[in-house]
Amino acid sequence: MGFVVIIVSLILLFLITEKRIEVGLTLEKFKVFGTARLLLFFGMLKIPVRFVIFYRLGEGLMICRQGGKARVIRKKTDESRKKLDFKAFTSVEELHLKGELGINGAPDKSVILSGLLQTVLLELSLCVYPKKPDVLIVPSLNIPVFKLNLEGIVLFMPGKFILEEIKSRRRKTT
């Protein structure tokens, strides 16, 4: 009986406390490589997940875990389902954007476009992250390249998510 109480209280503690998730996305040509690590016990226990998002002609946008089979990403068209407000139960703690942009034979265009991309990404990231994020896009003068890397830490509060879902289901029944 005592073992069950300990397990149930650990599960409830896991659901109520905030979770930190390290997120990394790398965009290269037509594929997005992503990593996510759930940081438990103040970052001492890290649970990694790696995935790839790509477009396959005729099938659409696909996602694949490392070592797994590819699955189609589908948009749900159910209009009765309420869209989740992620800002209610998530927050961004850190955000770093780094990249490289180069056009073959046009170093002047590489410099201008990398500066433009850096400005646009800085403004877009300010919508998500209230502090000034670390954004750096470097021009490549010799080789054609497009590489974008996003890293950060997202704080996820599953307790708030569960409460919001319970409230929305109660509103539907009444």
Tab-separated table of N, CA, C and O in Angstrom, residues 6 8 27-29 31 35 73-74 79 81 85-88 94 96 98 105 110 113 138 148 160 168 171:
chain	number	residue	atom	x	y	z
A	6	ILE	N	3.491	6.052	-2.826
A	6	ILE	CA	4.717	6.714	-3.271
A	6	ILE	C	4.718	6.885	-4.782
A	6	ILE	O	5.037	7.957	-5.299
A	8	VAL	N	2.087	6.942	-6.849
A	8	VAL	CA	1.043	7.899	-7.236
A	8	VAL	C	1.494	9.323	-6.928
A	8	VAL	O	1.311	10.241	-7.726
A	27	LEU	N	18.037	23.597	-39.951
A	27	LEU	CA	17.453	23.600	-41.279
A	27	LEU	C	18.584	23.576	-42.289
A	27	LEU	O	19.416	24.474	-42.311
A	28	GLU	N	18.627	22.511	-43.087
A	28	GLU	CA	19.627	22.388	-44.147
A	28	GLU	C	18.913	21.981	-45.423
A	28	GLU	O	18.307	20.921	-45.482
A	29	LYS	N	19.012	22.818	-46.425
A	29	LYS	CA	18.379	22.619	-47.722
A	29	LYS	C	16.899	22.332	-47.541
A	29	LYS	O	16.142	23.215	-47.230
A	31	LYS	N	15.527	19.753	-45.488
A	31	LYS	CA	15.238	18.928	-44.317
A	31	LYS	C	15.426	19.735	-43.045
A	31	LYS	O	16.272	20.599	-42.971
A	35	THR	N	16.140	18.062	-32.384
A	35	THR	CA	16.439	17.322	-31.167
A	35	THR	C	15.681	17.969	-30.028
A	35	THR	O	15.455	19.183	-30.017
A	73	ILE	N	2.568	14.023	-41.618
A	73	ILE	CA	2.017	15.015	-40.698
A	73	ILE	C	0.716	15.511	-41.313
A	73	ILE	O	0.714	16.076	-42.399
A	74	ARG	N	-0.374	15.309	-40.621
A	74	ARG	CA	-1.687	15.725	-41.137
A	74	ARG	C	-2.255	16.819	-40.255
A	74	ARG	O	-2.110	16.793	-39.045
A	79	GLU	N	-13.411	21.271	-36.816
A	79	GLU	CA	-13.639	22.657	-36.418
A	79	GLU	C	-14.158	22.768	-34.994
A	79	GLU	O	-14.045	23.812	-34.375
A	81	ARG	N	-13.026	21.284	-32.399
A	81	ARG	CA	-11.898	21.200	-31.450
A	81	ARG	C	-11.301	22.585	-31.250
A	81	ARG	O	-10.976	23.277	-32.209
A	85	ASP	N	-3.887	27.107	-26.631
A	85	ASP	CA	-3.102	28.305	-26.438
A	85	ASP	C	-1.813	27.891	-25.731
A	85	ASP	O	-1.782	27.731	-24.519
A	86	PHE	N	-0.746	27.695	-26.513
A	86	PHE	CA	0.506	27.199	-25.958
A	86	PHE	C	1.149	28.195	-25.002
A	86	PHE	O	1.908	27.809	-24.133
A	87	LYS	N	0.845	29.485	-25.142
A	87	LYS	CA	1.437	30.480	-24.251
A	87	LYS	C	0.919	30.330	-22.823
A	87	LYS	O	1.550	30.796	-21.888
A	88	ALA	N	-0.243	29.661	-22.657
A	88	ALA	CA	-0.804	29.492	-21.321
A	88	ALA	C	0.002	28.513	-20.479
A	88	ALA	O	0.069	28.655	-19.265
A	94	GLU	N	15.376	30.312	-22.959
A	94	GLU	CA	16.559	30.697	-23.729
A	94	GLU	C	16.256	30.522	-25.204
A	94	GLU	O	15.487	29.640	-25.582
A	96	HIS	N	18.552	30.826	-29.018
A	96	HIS	CA	19.756	31.134	-29.788
A	96	HIS	C	19.507	30.736	-31.239
A	96	HIS	O	19.122	29.602	-31.509
A	98	LYS	N	21.468	30.692	-34.914
A	98	LYS	CA	22.729	30.875	-35.629
A	98	LYS	C	22.561	30.297	-37.024
A	98	LYS	O	21.836	29.336	-37.219
A	105	GLY	N	29.086	32.836	-56.273
A	105	GLY	CA	29.497	33.893	-57.194
A	105	GLY	C	28.921	35.259	-56.901
A	105	GLY	O	29.063	36.167	-57.714
A	110	SER	N	25.151	37.752	-50.771
A	110	SER	CA	25.238	36.931	-49.559
A	110	SER	C	25.246	37.800	-48.309
A	110	SER	O	24.563	37.497	-47.332
A	113	LEU	N	21.664	39.582	-47.987
A	113	LEU	CA	20.613	38.645	-47.582
A	113	LEU	C	20.833	38.093	-46.173
A	113	LEU	O	19.862	37.866	-45.443
A	138	VAL	N	25.716	34.496	-40.490
A	138	VAL	CA	27.015	34.824	-41.064
A	138	VAL	C	26.966	34.608	-42.578
A	138	VAL	O	26.496	33.563	-43.031
A	148	LEU	N	20.551	26.960	-40.927
A	148	LEU	CA	19.948	27.712	-39.836
A	148	LEU	C	19.802	26.786	-38.640
A	148	LEU	O	19.285	25.674	-38.773
A	160	LYS	N	-0.859	22.911	-15.691
A	160	LYS	CA	-1.740	23.923	-16.284
A	160	LYS	C	-2.447	23.397	-17.521
A	160	LYS	O	-3.612	23.690	-17.764
A	168	SER	N	-12.051	23.054	-20.345
A	168	SER	CA	-12.689	23.115	-21.671
A	168	SER	C	-13.699	21.982	-21.851
A	168	SER	O	-14.735	22.168	-22.471
A	171	ARG	N	-16.857	22.928	-19.971
A	171	ARG	CA	-17.656	23.927	-20.706
A	171	ARG	C	-18.460	23.278	-21.822
A	171	ARG	O	-19.556	23.698	-22.130
